[in-house]
Coordinates of C-alpha atoms in Angstrom, one line a residue:
M1 CA -6.2 7.9 -23.7
K2 CA -8.2 6.9 -20.6
K3 CA -5.9 7.0 -17.7
P4 CA -5.9 4.0 -15.4
E5 CA -7.4 4.4 -11.9
L6 CA -4.7 4.9 -9.2
L7 CA -6.0 2.8 -6.3
A8 CA -4.4 3.3 -2.8
P9 CA -4.6 1.4 0.5
A10 CA -6.3 3.0 3.5
G11 CA -5.6 1.4 6.8
N12 CA -7.4 4.0 8.8
L13 CA -9.3 7.3 8.2
E14 CA -6.2 9.5 8.2
K15 CA -4.5 7.3 5.7
L16 CA -7.6 7.4 3.5
K17 CA -7.7 11.2 3.5
M18 CA -4.0 11.5 2.7
A19 CA -4.2 9.0 -0.1
L20 CA -7.0 10.8 -1.8
I21 CA -5.6 14.3 -1.2
Y22 CA -2.2 13.3 -2.6
G23 CA -3.8 12.0 -5.8
A24 CA -5.4 8.6 -5.6
D25 CA -8.5 8.1 -7.7
A26 CA -9.9 5.5 -5.3
V27 CA -9.1 3.7 -2.0
Y28 CA -9.7 0.3 -0.6
M29 CA -10.3 -0.2 3.1
G30 CA -11.6 -2.8 5.5
G31 CA -14.0 -2.9 8.4
K32 CA -13.4 -4.6 11.6
A33 CA -14.3 -8.0 10.1
F34 CA -14.3 -10.0 6.9
G35 CA -11.0 -8.4 5.5
L36 CA -7.5 -9.9 5.1
R37 CA -5.7 -7.3 7.3
A38 CA -6.8 -8.1 10.8
F39 CA -3.9 -6.3 12.4
S40 CA -4.3 -2.9 10.6
D41 CA -6.3 -0.3 12.4
N42 CA -9.3 -0.9 10.1
F43 CA -12.5 1.0 10.1
S44 CA -15.5 1.1 12.6
H45 CA -19.0 1.4 11.1
D46 CA -18.9 5.2 11.5
E47 CA -15.4 5.5 10.1
L48 CA -16.4 3.5 7.0
K49 CA -19.3 5.9 6.4
Q50 CA -17.0 8.9 6.9
G51 CA -14.4 7.5 4.6
I52 CA -16.9 6.8 1.8
T53 CA -18.4 10.3 2.2
F54 CA -15.0 12.0 2.1
A55 CA -14.0 10.1 -1.0
H56 CA -17.3 11.1 -2.7
S57 CA -16.8 14.7 -1.7
L58 CA -13.7 14.7 -4.0
N59 CA -15.5 12.7 -6.7
K60 CA -13.4 9.7 -5.9
K61 CA -14.3 6.1 -5.1
A62 CA -14.1 3.8 -2.0
Y63 CA -14.1 0.0 -2.1
I64 CA -14.6 -2.2 0.9
T65 CA -12.6 -5.5 1.4
V66 CA -14.7 -8.5 2.1
N67 CA -12.0 -10.9 1.0
I68 CA -11.6 -13.5 3.7
F69 CA -12.2 -17.2 2.9
P70 CA -15.0 -17.6 5.5
H71 CA -15.9 -20.6 7.6
N72 CA -19.5 -21.4 8.5
D73 CA -19.4 -19.3 11.7
D74 CA -18.4 -16.2 9.7
L75 CA -21.5 -16.3 7.5
P76 CA -24.4 -15.3 9.8
E77 CA -23.3 -11.7 10.1
L78 CA -22.2 -11.3 6.6
P79 CA -25.5 -10.3 4.8
D80 CA -26.1 -7.5 7.3
Y81 CA -22.5 -6.3 6.9
I82 CA -22.9 -6.2 3.1
K83 CA -26.2 -4.4 3.4
S84 CA -24.6 -1.9 5.7
V85 CA -21.7 -0.9 3.4
S86 CA -24.0 -0.9 0.4
A87 CA -26.3 1.6 2.2
M88 CA -23.3 3.8 2.9
G89 CA -22.7 4.2 -0.8
A90 CA -19.6 2.0 -1.2
D91 CA -18.5 1.9 -4.8
G92 CA -17.9 -1.8 -4.6
I93 CA -16.7 -4.7 -2.5
I94 CA -13.6 -6.9 -3.0
V95 CA -14.2 -10.6 -2.5
S96 CA -12.2 -13.8 -2.9
D97 CA -14.8 -16.5 -2.1
L98 CA -17.6 -17.8 -4.3
G99 CA -19.9 -18.1 -1.2
V100 CA -19.3 -14.4 -0.3
F101 CA -20.0 -13.5 -4.0
R102 CA -23.3 -15.5 -3.9
I103 CA -24.4 -13.7 -0.7
A104 CA -23.5 -10.3 -2.0
R105 CA -25.5 -10.8 -5.2
Q106 CA -28.5 -11.9 -3.2
V107 CA -28.2 -8.9 -0.8
N108 CA -27.8 -6.3 -3.5
P109 CA -27.5 -7.4 -7.1
A110 CA -26.5 -3.8 -8.1
L111 CA -23.5 -3.6 -5.8
P112 CA -20.3 -3.9 -8.0
I113 CA -18.1 -6.8 -7.0
H114 CA -14.3 -6.9 -7.5
I115 CA -12.6 -10.3 -7.4
S116 CA -9.6 -10.1 -5.1
T117 CA -6.1 -11.2 -6.1
Q118 CA -6.5 -13.8 -3.4
A119 CA -8.8 -15.7 -5.8
N120 CA -5.7 -16.4 -8.0
S121 CA -7.0 -15.4 -11.4
T122 CA -4.1 -16.4 -13.6
N123 CA -5.8 -17.0 -17.0
W124 CA -8.4 -15.6 -19.3
S125 CA -10.9 -18.4 -18.7
T126 CA -11.0 -17.8 -15.0
V127 CA -11.5 -14.0 -15.6
R128 CA -14.2 -14.7 -18.1
F129 CA -15.9 -17.0 -15.6
W130 CA -16.1 -14.1 -13.1
Q131 CA -17.3 -11.8 -15.9
E132 CA -20.1 -14.2 -16.8
L133 CA -21.1 -14.4 -13.1
G134 CA -21.5 -10.6 -13.1
A135 CA -18.3 -9.4 -11.5
A136 CA -17.4 -5.8 -12.3
R137 CA -13.6 -6.2 -12.0
V138 CA -10.9 -8.8 -11.5
V139 CA -7.8 -8.1 -9.5
L140 CA -5.2 -10.3 -11.3
A141 CA -2.8 -12.6 -9.5
R142 CA 0.5 -11.0 -8.7
E143 CA 2.2 -14.0 -10.4
L144 CA 1.3 -13.0 -13.9
S145 CA 3.7 -11.6 -16.5
L146 CA 2.9 -8.5 -18.6
E147 CA 2.4 -10.9 -21.6
D148 CA -0.1 -12.9 -19.6
I149 CA -2.0 -9.7 -18.8
R150 CA -2.1 -8.7 -22.5
G151 CA -3.4 -12.1 -23.4
I152 CA -6.2 -11.9 -20.8
R153 CA -7.1 -8.4 -22.0
Q154 CA -7.7 -9.7 -25.5
K155 CA -10.1 -12.4 -24.4
V156 CA -12.3 -10.5 -21.8
D157 CA -14.5 -7.4 -21.6
I158 CA -14.2 -6.6 -17.9
E159 CA -12.2 -4.2 -15.8
L160 CA -8.7 -5.5 -14.9
E161 CA -6.7 -4.4 -11.9
A162 CA -3.1 -5.3 -11.0
F163 CA -0.6 -4.4 -8.3
V164 CA 2.2 -2.0 -9.3
H165 CA 3.8 -1.3 -5.9
G166 CA 4.4 -2.8 -2.5
A167 CA 5.1 -6.0 -0.6
M168 CA 5.1 -9.4 -2.4
C169 CA 4.3 -12.8 -1.0
M170 CA 6.9 -15.5 -1.3
S171 CA 4.2 -17.9 -2.3
Y172 CA 1.2 -17.6 -4.7
S173 CA -0.9 -14.9 -3.0
G174 CA -3.6 -16.7 -0.9
R175 CA -2.0 -20.1 -1.1
C176 CA 0.7 -19.9 1.6
L177 CA 0.0 -21.9 4.7
I178 CA 3.2 -21.2 6.6
S179 CA 1.6 -18.8 9.1
N180 CA -1.2 -21.3 9.8
Y181 CA 1.2 -24.2 10.3
L182 CA 3.7 -22.4 12.5
T183 CA 1.5 -20.1 14.5
G184 CA -2.1 -21.2 14.1
R185 CA -2.9 -17.7 12.6
D186 CA -4.8 -18.2 9.4
A187 CA -3.6 -15.9 6.6
N188 CA -6.8 -16.5 4.7
R189 CA -8.8 -15.0 7.5
G190 CA -6.7 -11.9 7.9
E191 CA -4.2 -13.0 10.6
C192 CA -0.9 -13.7 8.7
A193 CA 2.1 -13.6 11.1
Q194 CA 4.4 -13.1 8.1
P195 CA 6.7 -16.0 8.9
C196 CA 8.2 -15.7 5.4
R197 CA 10.1 -12.7 6.9
W198 CA 11.6 -14.7 9.7
K199 CA 15.2 -15.9 10.0
Y200 CA 15.7 -19.7 9.4
Y201 CA 18.3 -22.3 10.1
L202 CA 18.6 -25.9 8.8
M203 CA 18.3 -28.8 11.2
E204 CA 19.4 -32.3 10.1
E205 CA 16.9 -35.0 11.1
S206 CA 19.3 -37.2 13.1
R207 CA 20.8 -34.3 14.9
P208 CA 17.9 -32.5 16.6
G209 CA 18.8 -29.2 18.2
V210 CA 21.9 -28.7 16.0
Y211 CA 21.0 -25.7 13.8
L212 CA 23.1 -25.1 10.7
P213 CA 22.9 -21.9 8.6
V214 CA 21.5 -22.5 5.2
L215 CA 24.1 -20.1 3.9
E216 CA 27.4 -19.7 5.6
D217 CA 26.3 -16.8 7.7
E218 CA 26.1 -16.8 11.5
R219 CA 22.9 -14.8 11.4
G220 CA 21.0 -17.5 9.4
T221 CA 19.1 -16.8 6.2
Y222 CA 15.9 -15.2 5.2
I223 CA 15.1 -17.7 2.4
F224 CA 11.5 -16.8 1.9
N225 CA 11.9 -13.0 2.1
S226 CA 10.7 -11.3 -1.1
K227 CA 11.8 -7.9 -2.3
D228 CA 9.1 -5.3 -2.8
L229 CA 7.4 -4.6 -6.1
C230 CA 8.1 -1.3 -7.9
L231 CA 6.9 -0.6 -11.5
I232 CA 7.3 3.1 -11.7
G233 CA 9.8 2.6 -14.6
H234 CA 7.3 0.6 -16.6
L235 CA 4.1 2.6 -16.7
P236 CA 3.8 2.9 -20.4
E237 CA 3.8 -0.9 -20.9
L238 CA 1.3 -1.3 -18.1
I239 CA -1.1 1.4 -19.4
E240 CA -0.8 0.0 -23.0
S241 CA -1.5 -3.5 -21.7
G242 CA -5.2 -2.5 -21.0
L243 CA -5.2 -2.5 -17.2
N244 CA -7.9 -0.3 -15.8
S245 CA -6.6 0.1 -12.3
F246 CA -3.1 0.3 -10.8
K247 CA -3.1 -0.9 -7.2
I248 CA -0.7 0.0 -4.4
E249 CA -0.3 -2.5 -1.6
G250 CA 0.0 -1.3 2.0
R251 CA -3.0 -1.0 4.3
M252 CA -0.6 -1.6 7.2
K253 CA 2.0 1.0 6.0
S254 CA 2.4 4.4 7.4
V255 CA 0.8 7.8 6.4
H256 CA 4.1 8.9 5.1
Y257 CA 4.4 5.8 2.9
V258 CA 0.9 6.1 1.5
A259 CA 1.2 9.8 0.7
T260 CA 4.6 9.6 -0.9
V261 CA 4.0 6.5 -3.1
V262 CA 0.6 7.9 -4.2
K263 CA 2.1 11.3 -5.1
V264 CA 4.9 9.7 -7.2
Y265 CA 2.6 7.4 -9.2
R266 CA 0.1 10.2 -9.7
E267 CA 2.7 12.5 -11.2
A268 CA 4.1 9.6 -13.4
I269 CA 0.6 8.6 -14.7
D270 CA -0.3 12.2 -15.5
S271 CA 3.0 12.8 -17.1
Y272 CA 2.6 9.9 -19.5
A273 CA -1.0 10.8 -20.2
A274 CA 0.0 14.4 -21.2
F275 CA 3.0 13.5 -23.4
P276 CA 3.2 9.7 -24.0
D277 CA 6.0 10.0 -26.6
A278 CA 8.2 12.2 -24.4
F279 CA 7.6 10.2 -21.2
R280 CA 10.7 9.5 -19.1
V281 CA 11.2 8.3 -15.6
K282 CA 12.3 11.3 -13.5
Q283 CA 15.2 10.8 -11.0
E284 CA 13.2 12.5 -8.3
W285 CA 10.5 9.8 -8.5
L286 CA 13.0 7.1 -7.9
E287 CA 14.5 9.1 -5.0
E288 CA 11.1 9.6 -3.4
L289 CA 10.4 5.9 -3.4
Q290 CA 13.7 5.4 -1.6
K291 CA 12.7 7.7 1.2
V292 CA 9.7 5.6 2.4
S293 CA 10.1 2.4 4.5
H294 CA 10.7 -0.4 2.0
R295 CA 12.7 -3.5 1.0
E296 CA 14.8 -3.6 -2.0
Y297 CA 12.8 -3.3 -5.2
T298 CA 12.0 -5.8 -7.9
T299 CA 9.7 -5.9 -10.9
G300 CA 8.2 -9.3 -9.7
F301 CA 6.8 -11.6 -12.4
Y302 CA 6.1 -8.9 -14.9
F303 CA 9.1 -9.4 -17.2
N304 CA 10.6 -12.7 -16.3
K305 CA 10.1 -15.6 -13.9
T306 CA 11.5 -14.7 -10.5
T307 CA 14.9 -15.9 -9.5
E308 CA 17.2 -15.8 -6.5
Q309 CA 17.7 -12.1 -7.3
D310 CA 14.2 -11.3 -6.2
Q311 CA 14.7 -12.5 -2.7
I312 CA 16.6 -11.0 0.2
Y313 CA 18.9 -13.3 2.2
T314 CA 20.7 -11.0 4.6
S315 CA 18.0 -9.3 6.6
S316 CA 14.3 -8.8 7.0
S317 CA 14.7 -5.2 7.8
Y318 CA 13.2 -2.3 5.9
I319 CA 15.3 0.4 4.3
Q320 CA 14.4 3.9 5.5
T321 CA 16.3 7.1 5.2
H322 CA 13.7 9.7 6.2
D323 CA 11.5 10.2 9.3
F324 CA 8.0 11.8 9.1
V325 CA 8.2 14.5 11.8
G326 CA 5.2 16.8 11.3
L327 CA 1.9 17.3 9.6
V328 CA 0.7 20.8 8.6
K329 CA -2.8 21.6 9.9
E330 CA -3.1 25.3 9.0
Y331 CA -1.1 28.0 7.2
N332 CA -1.3 31.8 7.6
P333 CA 0.0 33.5 4.4
S334 CA 0.2 36.9 6.1
T335 CA 2.7 35.7 8.6
S336 CA 4.2 32.7 6.7
M337 CA 3.5 30.7 9.8
A338 CA 2.2 27.1 9.8
I339 CA 0.5 25.2 12.6
V340 CA 2.1 21.8 12.7
E341 CA 1.1 18.6 14.5
Q342 CA 4.3 16.9 15.7
R343 CA 4.7 13.2 14.6
N344 CA 8.4 12.7 15.6
N345 CA 10.9 14.5 17.8
M346 CA 12.2 17.7 16.0
K347 CA 14.2 20.7 17.2
I348 CA 15.5 24.1 16.1
G349 CA 18.3 23.6 13.6
D350 CA 16.9 20.5 12.0
E351 CA 16.9 20.6 8.2
I352 CA 13.5 19.4 7.0
E353 CA 11.9 18.6 3.6
I354 CA 8.3 19.7 3.1
M355 CA 6.2 17.6 0.8
Q356 CA 2.6 18.6 -0.2
P357 CA 0.0 17.6 -2.7
G358 CA 0.6 18.7 -6.3
Q359 CA 3.6 20.8 -5.4
E360 CA 7.4 20.4 -5.6
N361 CA 9.2 19.5 -2.4
F362 CA 11.3 22.1 -0.7
T363 CA 13.8 22.1 2.1
Q364 CA 14.4 24.6 4.9
T365 CA 15.9 24.8 8.4
I366 CA 13.7 25.0 11.5
T367 CA 14.5 28.4 12.8
A368 CA 11.9 28.8 15.5
M369 CA 9.0 26.9 17.1
F370 CA 6.2 28.0 19.5
N371 CA 4.0 25.9 21.6
D372 CA 0.2 26.2 21.8
E373 CA 0.6 29.0 24.4
G374 CA 2.8 31.0 22.1
N375 CA 5.9 30.4 24.0
P376 CA 9.2 29.7 22.1
I377 CA 10.5 26.2 22.4
E378 CA 13.8 24.6 21.3
V379 CA 12.5 21.0 20.8
A380 CA 9.1 19.4 20.2
P381 CA 9.3 16.0 22.0
H382 CA 5.7 15.2 22.7
P383 CA 3.6 13.0 20.3
Q384 CA 1.1 15.0 18.3
Q385 CA 2.1 18.2 20.1
M386 CA 0.7 21.3 18.3
L387 CA 3.2 23.9 17.5
T388 CA 3.6 27.0 15.2
M389 CA 6.7 27.6 13.1
P390 CA 7.8 29.8 10.1
V391 CA 8.0 28.2 6.7
S392 CA 10.0 29.6 3.8
K393 CA 7.3 28.9 1.2
P394 CA 3.5 28.7 1.3
V395 CA 2.2 25.3 2.4
S396 CA -1.3 23.7 2.4
P397 CA -3.0 21.5 5.0
Y398 CA -1.8 17.9 4.9
A399 CA 1.7 19.0 3.8
M400 CA 4.2 16.7 5.5
L401 CA 7.5 17.5 7.2
R402 CA 10.3 14.9 7.1
R403 CA 13.9 14.8 8.1
Q404 CA 16.7 12.7 6.8
D405 CA 18.6 10.6 9.3
P406 CA 22.0 9.6 7.9
R407 CA 22.7 7.4 10.9
R408 CA 19.7 5.1 10.4
T409 CA 19.0 3.6 7.0
R410 CA 17.4 0.4 8.3
L411 CA 14.8 -0.3 10.8

């Protein structure tokens, strides 16, 4: 069988490297303009080039998001931007708008174009339309069922991509105007304020200023707040449906989130490919996906129409049980010592879990730490402080240290 591509988000250069090192086949990233994540770090011109070069050094791919719905004043700089990312060796661009598609084909007819989920491709005729125009891939709308995807696959001969994990919109992706209406920030130009996650009360027209909870809860209700998508338990059906690429949402998520989710899906896809008939969902995969910052999980539209069970009404908080506290930079096998960059306060006596690419996790207690001058320290409180510490098993660069915090399960 041909394994589907595992496509990961890259909000900055560090996240890009972590995603690829932890097992993604490709990443998608945005420059400082023309993408739909205006508030992620995004990439400068030089960083885009570095990211593409790094991906290619691992024989992996990098796609650039150009998926805004542009207005006239967005267009003058667009041709040069597409020329630039094309010259860098980008493996494709992701677009939503026919005008952007037209300009891209004029600038470089050979540049692969992927049609964003924002274009709302919900049927085979739409997908075939993009195929006939020369698109290389269509990212299907999140609102499709697995049966819909199978039906599209039977009618078209083009790469198909779909989301398998991450945040969901409460509206059809790309068709929600709440942010624009309430804040003036246009979601279709990368500036969504996520008002679907806000708390709401009901006000009766003849009683202005009297706010009533929609549910009988003094905190109000989060009536638009969708659960997060998670399809780790349904990979066989997804693979057999004919999807070419499995996409993880989250360019604004943390390094810990990206590495953990990618590692889980990498292991699951490889496990199914090796022994399809014996595939089972491992408990440790489910546990790993609970450790990253997330909302409660749902399978979205894949197996049934969404109901009230796919929304969260009590809080807009994320669930989080583990803190990312350190990143391994180097390891000395002769001394069993690791050089670690601190990412969160940690101290001697903390029990930590160490996760690394392609290896099983292990736990240990921090028994000693030394600062960059070689002096012993009890606690590492300074952001990105470099320290040396003994580890109980060999580790590789980019291994991550995390610590469970039983006192805090919600942000």
